[in-house]
CSV table of C-alpha atoms in Angstrom, one decimal:
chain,number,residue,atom,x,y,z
A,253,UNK,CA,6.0,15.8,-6.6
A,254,UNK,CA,6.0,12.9,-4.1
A,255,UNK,CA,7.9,10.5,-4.8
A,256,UNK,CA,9.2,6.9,-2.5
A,257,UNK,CA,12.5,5.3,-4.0
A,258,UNK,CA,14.0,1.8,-2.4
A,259,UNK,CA,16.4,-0.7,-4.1
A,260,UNK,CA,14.5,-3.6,-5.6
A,261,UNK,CA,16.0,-6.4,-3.8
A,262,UNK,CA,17.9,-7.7,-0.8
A,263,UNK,CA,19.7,-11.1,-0.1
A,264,UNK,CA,20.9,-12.3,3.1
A,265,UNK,CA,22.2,-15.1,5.2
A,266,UNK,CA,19.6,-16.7,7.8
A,267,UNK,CA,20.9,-15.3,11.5
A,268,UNK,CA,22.1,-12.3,9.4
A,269,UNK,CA,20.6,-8.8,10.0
A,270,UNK,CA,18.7,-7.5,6.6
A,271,UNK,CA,18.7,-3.2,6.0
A,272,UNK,CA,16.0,-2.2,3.8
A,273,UNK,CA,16.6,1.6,2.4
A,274,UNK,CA,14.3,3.9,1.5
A,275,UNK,CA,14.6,8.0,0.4
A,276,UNK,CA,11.1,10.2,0.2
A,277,UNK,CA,10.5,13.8,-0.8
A,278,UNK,CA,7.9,15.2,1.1
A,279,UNK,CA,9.3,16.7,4.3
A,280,UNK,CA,5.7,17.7,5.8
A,281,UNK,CA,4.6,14.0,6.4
A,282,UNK,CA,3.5,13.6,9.7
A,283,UNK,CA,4.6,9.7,10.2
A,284,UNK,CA,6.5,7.0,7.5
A,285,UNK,CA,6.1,3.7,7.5
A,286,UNK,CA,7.0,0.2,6.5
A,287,UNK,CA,4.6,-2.5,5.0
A,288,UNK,CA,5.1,-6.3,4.6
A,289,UNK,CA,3.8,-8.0,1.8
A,290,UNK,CA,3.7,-12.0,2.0
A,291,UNK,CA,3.2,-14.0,-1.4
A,292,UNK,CA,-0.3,-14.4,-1.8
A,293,UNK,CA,-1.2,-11.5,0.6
A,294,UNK,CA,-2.4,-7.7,0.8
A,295,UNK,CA,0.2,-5.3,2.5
A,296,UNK,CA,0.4,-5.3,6.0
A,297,UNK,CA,1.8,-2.9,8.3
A,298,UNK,CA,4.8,-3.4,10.3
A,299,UNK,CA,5.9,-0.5,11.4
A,300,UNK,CA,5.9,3.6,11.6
A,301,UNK,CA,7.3,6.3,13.1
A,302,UNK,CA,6.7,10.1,13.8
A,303,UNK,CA,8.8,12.5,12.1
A,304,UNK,CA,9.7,13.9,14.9
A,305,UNK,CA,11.4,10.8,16.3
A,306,UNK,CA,15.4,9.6,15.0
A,307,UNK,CA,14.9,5.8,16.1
A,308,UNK,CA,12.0,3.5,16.8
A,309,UNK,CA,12.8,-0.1,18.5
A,310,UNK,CA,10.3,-2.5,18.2
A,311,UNK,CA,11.7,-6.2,18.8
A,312,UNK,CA,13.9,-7.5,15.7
A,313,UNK,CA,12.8,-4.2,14.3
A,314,UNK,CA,15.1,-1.3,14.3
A,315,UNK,CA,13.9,2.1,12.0
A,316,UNK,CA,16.0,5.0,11.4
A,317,UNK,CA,14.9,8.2,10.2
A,318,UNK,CA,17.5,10.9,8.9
A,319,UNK,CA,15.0,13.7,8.6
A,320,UNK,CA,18.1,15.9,7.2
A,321,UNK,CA,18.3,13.5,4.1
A,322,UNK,CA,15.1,12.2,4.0
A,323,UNK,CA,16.7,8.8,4.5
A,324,UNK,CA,14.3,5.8,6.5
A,325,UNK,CA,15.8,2.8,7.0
A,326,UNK,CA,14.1,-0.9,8.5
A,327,UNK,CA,16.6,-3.3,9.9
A,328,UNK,CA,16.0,-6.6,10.9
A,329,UNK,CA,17.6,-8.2,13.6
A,330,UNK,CA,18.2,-12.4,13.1
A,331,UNK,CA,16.9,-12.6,10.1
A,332,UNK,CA,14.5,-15.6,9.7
A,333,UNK,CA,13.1,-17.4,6.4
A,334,UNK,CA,9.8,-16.1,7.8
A,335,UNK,CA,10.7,-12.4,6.9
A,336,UNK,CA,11.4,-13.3,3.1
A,337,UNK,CA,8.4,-10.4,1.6
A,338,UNK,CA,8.2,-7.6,-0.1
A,339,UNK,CA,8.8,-4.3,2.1
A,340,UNK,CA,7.5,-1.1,1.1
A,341,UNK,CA,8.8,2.4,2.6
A,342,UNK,CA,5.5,5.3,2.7
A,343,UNK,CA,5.3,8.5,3.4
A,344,UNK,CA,2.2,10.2,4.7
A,345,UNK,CA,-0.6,11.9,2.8
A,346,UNK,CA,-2.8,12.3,5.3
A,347,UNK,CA,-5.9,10.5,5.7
A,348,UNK,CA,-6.1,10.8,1.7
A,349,UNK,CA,-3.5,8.7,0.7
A,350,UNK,CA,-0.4,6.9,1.1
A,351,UNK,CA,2.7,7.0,-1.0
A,352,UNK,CA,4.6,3.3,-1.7
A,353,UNK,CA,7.6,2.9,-3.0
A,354,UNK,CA,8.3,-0.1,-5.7
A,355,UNK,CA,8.9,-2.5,-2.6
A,356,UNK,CA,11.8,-4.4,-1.5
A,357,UNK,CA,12.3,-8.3,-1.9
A,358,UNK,CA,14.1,-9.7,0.7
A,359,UNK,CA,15.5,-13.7,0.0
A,360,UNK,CA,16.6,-15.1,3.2
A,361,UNK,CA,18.6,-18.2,2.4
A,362,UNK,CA,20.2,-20.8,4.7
B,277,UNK,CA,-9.8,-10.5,13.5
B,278,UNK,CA,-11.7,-8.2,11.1
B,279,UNK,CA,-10.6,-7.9,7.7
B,280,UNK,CA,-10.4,-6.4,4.0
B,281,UNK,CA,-12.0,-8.8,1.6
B,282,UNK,CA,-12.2,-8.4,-2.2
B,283,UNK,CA,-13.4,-9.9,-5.3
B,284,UNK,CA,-12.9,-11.6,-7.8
B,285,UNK,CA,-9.0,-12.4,-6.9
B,286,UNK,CA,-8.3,-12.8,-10.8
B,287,UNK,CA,-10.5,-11.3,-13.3
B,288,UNK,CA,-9.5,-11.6,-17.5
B,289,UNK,CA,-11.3,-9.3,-19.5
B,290,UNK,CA,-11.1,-8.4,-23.1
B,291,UNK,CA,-10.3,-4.8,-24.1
B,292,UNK,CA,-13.3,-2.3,-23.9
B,293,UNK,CA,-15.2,-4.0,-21.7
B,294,UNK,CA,-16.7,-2.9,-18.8
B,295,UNK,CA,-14.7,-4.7,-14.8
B,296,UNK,CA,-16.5,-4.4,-12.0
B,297,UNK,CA,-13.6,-4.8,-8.7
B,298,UNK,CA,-15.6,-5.7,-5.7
B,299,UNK,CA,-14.8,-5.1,-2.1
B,300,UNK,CA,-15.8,-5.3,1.9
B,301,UNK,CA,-13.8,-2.8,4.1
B,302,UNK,CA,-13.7,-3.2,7.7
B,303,UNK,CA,-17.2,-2.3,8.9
B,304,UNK,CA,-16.5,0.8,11.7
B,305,UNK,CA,-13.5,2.4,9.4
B,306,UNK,CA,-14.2,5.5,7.8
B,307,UNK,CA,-12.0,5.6,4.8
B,308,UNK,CA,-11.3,3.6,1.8
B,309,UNK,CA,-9.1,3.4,-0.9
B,310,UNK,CA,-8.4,2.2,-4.0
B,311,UNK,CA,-4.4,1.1,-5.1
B,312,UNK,CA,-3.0,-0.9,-8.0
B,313,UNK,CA,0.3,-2.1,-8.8
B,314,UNK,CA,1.1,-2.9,-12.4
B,315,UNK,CA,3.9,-5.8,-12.2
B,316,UNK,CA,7.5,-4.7,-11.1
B,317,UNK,CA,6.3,-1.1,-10.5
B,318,UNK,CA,5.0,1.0,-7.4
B,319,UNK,CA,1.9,0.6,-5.4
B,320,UNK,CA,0.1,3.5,-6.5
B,321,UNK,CA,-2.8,5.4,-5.1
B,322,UNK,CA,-5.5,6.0,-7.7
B,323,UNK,CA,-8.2,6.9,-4.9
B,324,UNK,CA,-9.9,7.8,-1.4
B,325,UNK,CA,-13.2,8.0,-0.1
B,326,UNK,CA,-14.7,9.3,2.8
B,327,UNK,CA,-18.2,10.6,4.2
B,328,UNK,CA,-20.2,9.1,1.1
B,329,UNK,CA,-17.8,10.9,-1.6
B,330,UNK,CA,-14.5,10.4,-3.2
B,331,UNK,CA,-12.1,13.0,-1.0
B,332,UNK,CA,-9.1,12.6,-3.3
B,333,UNK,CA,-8.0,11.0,-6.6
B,334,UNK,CA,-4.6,10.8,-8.4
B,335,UNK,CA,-4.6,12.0,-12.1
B,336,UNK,CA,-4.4,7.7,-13.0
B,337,UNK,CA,-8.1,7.9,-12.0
B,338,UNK,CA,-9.6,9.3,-14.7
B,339,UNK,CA,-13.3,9.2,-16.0
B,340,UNK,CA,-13.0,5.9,-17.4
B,341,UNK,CA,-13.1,5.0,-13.4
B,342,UNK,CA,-15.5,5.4,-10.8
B,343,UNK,CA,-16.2,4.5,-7.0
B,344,UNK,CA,-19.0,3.7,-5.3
B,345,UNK,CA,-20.3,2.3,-2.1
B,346,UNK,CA,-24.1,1.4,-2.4
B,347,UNK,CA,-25.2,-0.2,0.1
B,348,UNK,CA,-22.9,0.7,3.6
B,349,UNK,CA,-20.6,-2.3,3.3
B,350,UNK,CA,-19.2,-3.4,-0.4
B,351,UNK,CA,-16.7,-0.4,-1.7
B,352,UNK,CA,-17.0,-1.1,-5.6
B,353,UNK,CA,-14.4,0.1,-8.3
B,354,UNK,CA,-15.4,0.3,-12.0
B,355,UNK,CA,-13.0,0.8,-14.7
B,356,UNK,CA,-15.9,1.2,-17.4
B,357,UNK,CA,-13.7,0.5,-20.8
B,358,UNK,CA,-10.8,-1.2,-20.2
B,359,UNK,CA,-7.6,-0.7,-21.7
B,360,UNK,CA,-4.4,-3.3,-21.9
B,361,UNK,CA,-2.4,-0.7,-19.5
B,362,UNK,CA,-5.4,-1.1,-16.9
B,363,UNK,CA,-3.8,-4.6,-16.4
B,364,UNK,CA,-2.3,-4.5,-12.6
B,365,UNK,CA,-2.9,-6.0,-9.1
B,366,UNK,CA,-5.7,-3.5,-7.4
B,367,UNK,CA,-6.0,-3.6,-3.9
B,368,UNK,CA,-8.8,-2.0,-1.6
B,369,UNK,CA,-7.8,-0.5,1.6
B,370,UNK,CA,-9.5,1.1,5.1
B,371,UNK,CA,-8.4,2.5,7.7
B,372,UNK,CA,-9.2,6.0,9.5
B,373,UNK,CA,-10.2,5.3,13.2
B,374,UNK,CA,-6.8,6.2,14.9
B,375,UNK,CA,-4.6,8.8,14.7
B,376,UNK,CA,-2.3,6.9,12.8
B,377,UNK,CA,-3.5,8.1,9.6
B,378,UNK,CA,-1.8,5.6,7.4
B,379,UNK,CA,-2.2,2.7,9.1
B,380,UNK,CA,-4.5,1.2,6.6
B,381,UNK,CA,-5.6,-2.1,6.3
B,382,UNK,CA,-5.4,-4.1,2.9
B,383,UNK,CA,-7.3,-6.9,1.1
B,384,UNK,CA,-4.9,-9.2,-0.9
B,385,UNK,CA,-5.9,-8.1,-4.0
B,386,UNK,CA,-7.5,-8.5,-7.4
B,387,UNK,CA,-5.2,-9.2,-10.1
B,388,UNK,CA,-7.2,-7.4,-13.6
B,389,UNK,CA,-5.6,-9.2,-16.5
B,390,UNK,CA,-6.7,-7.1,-19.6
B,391,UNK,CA,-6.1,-8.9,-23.4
Protein backbone atom coordinates (compact mmCIF):
# COMPACT_ATOMS: atom_id res chain seq x y z
CA UNK A 1 0.00 0.00 0.00
CA UNK A 2 1.06 3.67 0.33
CA UNK A 3 3.25 4.33 2.46
CA UNK A 4 5.61 7.98 3.32
CA UNK A 5 8.92 7.10 5.39
CA UNK A 6 11.33 10.25 6.71
CA UNK A 7 13.92 10.08 9.54
CA UNK A 8 12.44 11.60 12.76
CA UNK A 9 14.78 14.23 13.42
CA UNK A 10 17.36 16.73 12.18
CA UNK A 11 19.89 18.99 13.97
CA UNK A 12 21.92 21.70 12.56
CA UNK A 13 24.05 24.70 12.99
CA UNK A 14 22.40 28.23 12.35
CA UNK A 15 23.90 29.46 8.73
CA UNK A 16 24.09 25.74 8.09
CA UNK A 17 22.02 24.13 5.22
CA UNK A 18 19.41 21.45 6.75
CA UNK A 19 18.32 18.10 4.18
CA UNK A 20 15.20 16.60 5.10
CA UNK A 21 14.77 12.96 3.34
CA UNK A 22 11.87 11.44 2.46
CA UNK A 23 11.10 7.78 0.31
CA UNK A 24 7.26 7.05 -0.97
CA UNK A 25 5.77 4.11 -2.80
CA UNK A 26 3.32 5.22 -5.08
CA UNK A 27 4.85 5.97 -8.48
CA UNK A 28 1.43 7.35 -10.08
CA UNK A 29 1.25 10.49 -7.89
CA UNK A 30 0.88 13.32 -9.85
CA UNK A 31 2.79 16.04 -7.59
CA UNK A 32 4.76 15.49 -3.80
CA UNK A 33 5.02 17.83 -1.42
CA UNK A 34 6.48 19.27 1.69
CA UNK A 35 4.48 20.69 4.74
CA UNK A 36 5.63 22.86 7.76
CA UNK A 37 4.30 22.41 10.91
CA UNK A 38 5.12 25.31 13.63
CA UNK A 39 4.42 24.48 17.44
CA UNK A 40 1.05 25.41 18.11
CA UNK A 41 0.04 25.32 14.41
CA UNK A 42 -1.86 23.21 11.66
CA UNK A 43 0.42 22.02 8.67
CA UNK A 44 1.18 24.35 6.17
CA UNK A 45 2.43 24.02 2.82
CA UNK A 46 5.71 24.91 1.62
CA UNK A 47 6.42 23.45 -1.22
CA UNK A 48 5.59 20.77 -4.18
CA UNK A 49 6.59 19.62 -7.27
CA UNK A 50 5.33 17.70 -10.45
CA UNK A 51 6.53 14.33 -10.91
CA UNK A 52 7.59 15.07 -13.95
CA UNK A 53 10.17 17.66 -12.76
CA UNK A 54 14.01 16.49 -11.17
CA UNK A 55 14.49 19.93 -9.23
CA UNK A 56 12.35 22.80 -8.00
CA UNK A 57 14.18 26.13 -6.72
CA UNK A 58 12.16 28.30 -4.74
CA UNK A 59 14.38 30.74 -2.59
CA UNK A 60 16.27 28.97 0.43
CA UNK A 61 14.35 26.06 -0.88
CA UNK A 62 15.86 23.45 -2.94
CA UNK A 63 13.63 19.94 -3.72
CA UNK A 64 14.99 17.04 -5.39
CA UNK A 65 12.99 14.31 -6.79
CA UNK A 66 14.79 10.89 -7.85
CA UNK A 67 11.75 9.42 -9.53
CA UNK A 68 13.98 6.13 -10.20
CA UNK A 69 14.13 5.63 -6.24
CA UNK A 70 11.35 7.32 -5.22
CA UNK A 71 13.66 9.53 -3.22
CA UNK A 72 12.35 13.52 -2.44
CA UNK A 73 14.45 15.55 -0.73
CA UNK A 74 13.87 19.52 0.91
CA UNK A 75 17.02 21.36 1.53
CA UNK A 76 17.30 24.47 3.19
CA UNK A 77 19.66 27.02 2.35
CA UNK A 78 21.02 29.30 5.65
CA UNK A 79 19.34 27.77 7.92
CA UNK A 80 17.50 30.13 10.40
CA UNK A 81 15.97 29.45 14.06
CA UNK A 82 12.83 30.42 12.24
CA UNK A 83 12.74 27.07 10.20
CA UNK A 84 12.93 24.88 13.56
CA UNK A 85 9.16 22.71 12.68
CA UNK A 86 8.13 19.69 11.86
CA UNK A 87 8.38 18.83 8.00
CA UNK A 88 6.33 16.26 6.44
CA UNK A 89 7.05 14.64 2.89
CA UNK A 90 3.32 13.63 0.82
CA UNK A 91 2.61 12.00 -1.87
CA UNK A 92 -0.51 12.58 -3.92
CA UNK A 93 -3.92 10.83 -3.66
CA UNK A 94 -5.66 12.91 -5.69
CA UNK A 95 -8.23 15.26 -4.60
CA UNK A 96 -9.21 12.35 -1.98
CA UNK A 97 -6.37 12.32 0.13
CA UNK A 98 -3.01 12.98 1.06
CA UNK A 99 -0.35 10.68 2.33
CA UNK A 100 2.16 12.22 5.40
CA UNK A 101 4.84 10.73 6.52
CA UNK A 102 5.76 10.76 10.57
CA UNK A 103 7.32 14.36 9.99
CA UNK A 104 10.73 15.60 10.50
CA UNK A 105 11.93 17.86 13.54
CA UNK A 106 14.41 20.10 12.63
CA UNK A 107 16.48 21.88 15.91
CA UNK A 108 18.37 24.82 14.58
CA UNK A 109 20.81 25.83 17.29
CA UNK A 110 23.23 28.75 17.46
CA UNK B 1 -6.32 35.81 4.85
CA UNK B 2 -9.05 33.13 4.96
CA UNK B 3 -8.54 30.32 7.12
CA UNK B 4 -9.34 26.69 8.70
CA UNK B 5 -10.75 27.02 12.11
CA UNK B 6 -11.68 24.27 14.51
CA UNK B 7 -13.09 23.45 17.75
CA UNK B 8 -12.63 22.73 20.72
CA UNK B 9 -8.60 22.87 20.54
CA UNK B 10 -8.53 20.28 23.61
CA UNK B 11 -11.30 18.13 24.37
CA UNK B 12 -11.03 15.21 27.54
CA UNK B 13 -13.59 12.76 27.29
CA UNK B 14 -14.20 9.62 29.26
CA UNK B 15 -14.31 6.28 27.37
CA UNK B 16 -17.68 5.54 25.52
CA UNK B 17 -18.82 8.75 25.29
CA UNK B 18 -19.99 10.32 22.51
CA UNK B 19 -17.05 13.81 20.86
CA UNK B 20 -18.34 15.94 18.74
CA UNK B 21 -14.91 17.74 16.60
CA UNK B 22 -16.15 20.92 15.21
CA UNK B 23 -14.90 22.76 12.19
CA UNK B 24 -15.11 25.95 9.48
CA UNK B 25 -13.30 25.22 6.16
CA UNK B 26 -12.55 27.94 3.85
CA UNK B 27 -15.88 29.13 2.51
CA UNK B 28 -15.47 28.70 -1.70
CA UNK B 29 -13.24 25.31 -1.30
CA UNK B 30 -14.80 22.23 -2.35
CA UNK B 31 -13.24 19.57 -0.35
CA UNK B 32 -12.70 18.65 3.23
CA UNK B 33 -10.94 16.35 5.21
CA UNK B 34 -10.53 14.79 8.20
CA UNK B 35 -6.67 13.78 9.61
CA UNK B 36 -5.42 12.71 13.02
CA UNK B 37 -2.09 12.11 14.35
CA UNK B 38 -1.73 10.02 17.46
CA UNK B 39 1.55 11.27 19.28
CA UNK B 40 5.01 10.41 17.63
CA UNK B 41 3.22 8.64 14.71
CA UNK B 42 2.06 9.73 11.09
CA UNK B 43 -0.53 12.20 9.96
CA UNK B 44 -3.07 9.98 8.83
CA UNK B 45 -6.02 10.39 6.57
CA UNK B 46 -9.17 8.95 8.04
CA UNK B 47 -11.52 10.94 5.51
CA UNK B 48 -12.75 13.20 2.46
CA UNK B 49 -15.76 14.86 1.45
CA UNK B 50 -16.94 16.33 -1.46
CA UNK B 51 -20.33 17.39 -3.27
CA UNK B 52 -22.49 16.81 0.08
CA UNK B 53 -20.98 13.11 0.57
CA UNK B 54 -18.04 11.51 2.02
CA UNK B 55 -15.86 10.62 -1.45
CA UNK B 56 -13.27 8.43 0.39
CA UNK B 57 -12.48 7.02 3.82
CA UNK B 58 -9.47 5.05 5.10
CA UNK B 59 -10.36 1.61 6.92
CA UNK B 60 -9.37 3.82 10.56
CA UNK B 61 -12.80 5.42 9.77
CA UNK B 62 -15.06 3.02 10.78
CA UNK B 63 -18.80 3.18 11.93
CA UNK B 64 -18.01 4.34 15.17
CA UNK B 65 -17.28 7.73 12.99
CA UNK B 66 -19.23 9.96 10.95
CA UNK B 67 -19.08 13.31 8.87
CA UNK B 68 -21.33 15.77 8.38
CA UNK B 69 -21.73 19.29 7.08
CA UNK B 70 -25.24 20.61 8.07
CA UNK B 71 -25.56 23.78 7.49
CA UNK B 72 -22.92 24.91 4.30
CA UNK B 73 -20.18 26.14 6.60
CA UNK B 74 -19.17 23.98 9.91
CA UNK B 75 -17.65 20.43 8.68
CA UNK B 76 -18.43 18.24 11.89
CA UNK B 77 -16.61 14.92 12.87
CA UNK B 78 -18.26 12.52 15.38
CA UNK B 79 -16.49 9.70 16.91
CA UNK B 80 -19.88 8.36 18.57
CA UNK B 81 -18.13 5.83 21.44
CA UNK B 82 -14.91 6.64 22.17
CA UNK B 83 -12.15 4.46 22.74
CA UNK B 84 -8.58 5.14 24.61
CA UNK B 85 -6.81 4.50 21.04
CA UNK B 86 -9.20 7.42 19.57
CA UNK B 87 -6.84 9.71 21.66
CA UNK B 88 -4.74 11.86 18.81
CA UNK B 89 -4.45 15.41 17.45
CA UNK B 90 -7.30 15.62 14.60
CA UNK B 91 -7.04 18.23 12.13
CA UNK B 92 -9.65 19.42 9.42
CA UNK B 93 -8.47 20.34 6.12
CA UNK B 94 -9.88 22.09 2.57
CA UNK B 95 -8.61 22.63 -0.34
CA UNK B 96 -9.86 21.78 -4.05
CA UNK B 97 -10.06 25.01 -6.15
CA UNK B 98 -6.68 24.67 -8.00
CA UNK B 99 -5.14 22.18 -9.80
CA UNK B 100 -2.77 21.57 -7.20
CA UNK B 101 -4.78 18.84 -5.70
CA UNK B 102 -2.97 18.62 -2.47
CA UNK B 103 -2.51 21.88 -1.60
CA UNK B 104 -4.83 21.78 1.25
CA UNK B 105 -5.18 24.10 3.84
CA UNK B 106 -5.13 23.04 7.71
CA UNK B 107 -6.70 24.21 11.02
CA UNK B 108 -4.32 23.73 13.97
CA UNK B 109 -6.05 21.12 15.37
CA UNK B 110 -8.03 19.49 18.09
CA UNK B 111 -6.13 17.52 20.45
CA UNK B 112 -9.02 14.40 21.71
CA UNK B 113 -7.65 13.20 25.03
CA UNK B 114 -9.65 10.00 25.72
CA UNK B 115 -9.32 8.47 29.69
Amino acid sequence: GEDVEQSLFLSVREGDSSVINCTYTDSSSTYLYWYKQEPGAGLQLLTYIFSNMDMKQDQRLTVLLNKKDKHLSLRIADTQTGDSAIYFCAEDGGYNKLIFGAGTRLAVHP
Amino acid sequence: EPEVTQTPSHQVTQMGQEVILRCVPISNHLYFYWYRQILGQKVEFLVSFYNNEISEKSEIFDDQFSVERPDGSNFTLKIRSTKLEDSAMYFCASGGTTEITGELFFGEGSRLTVL
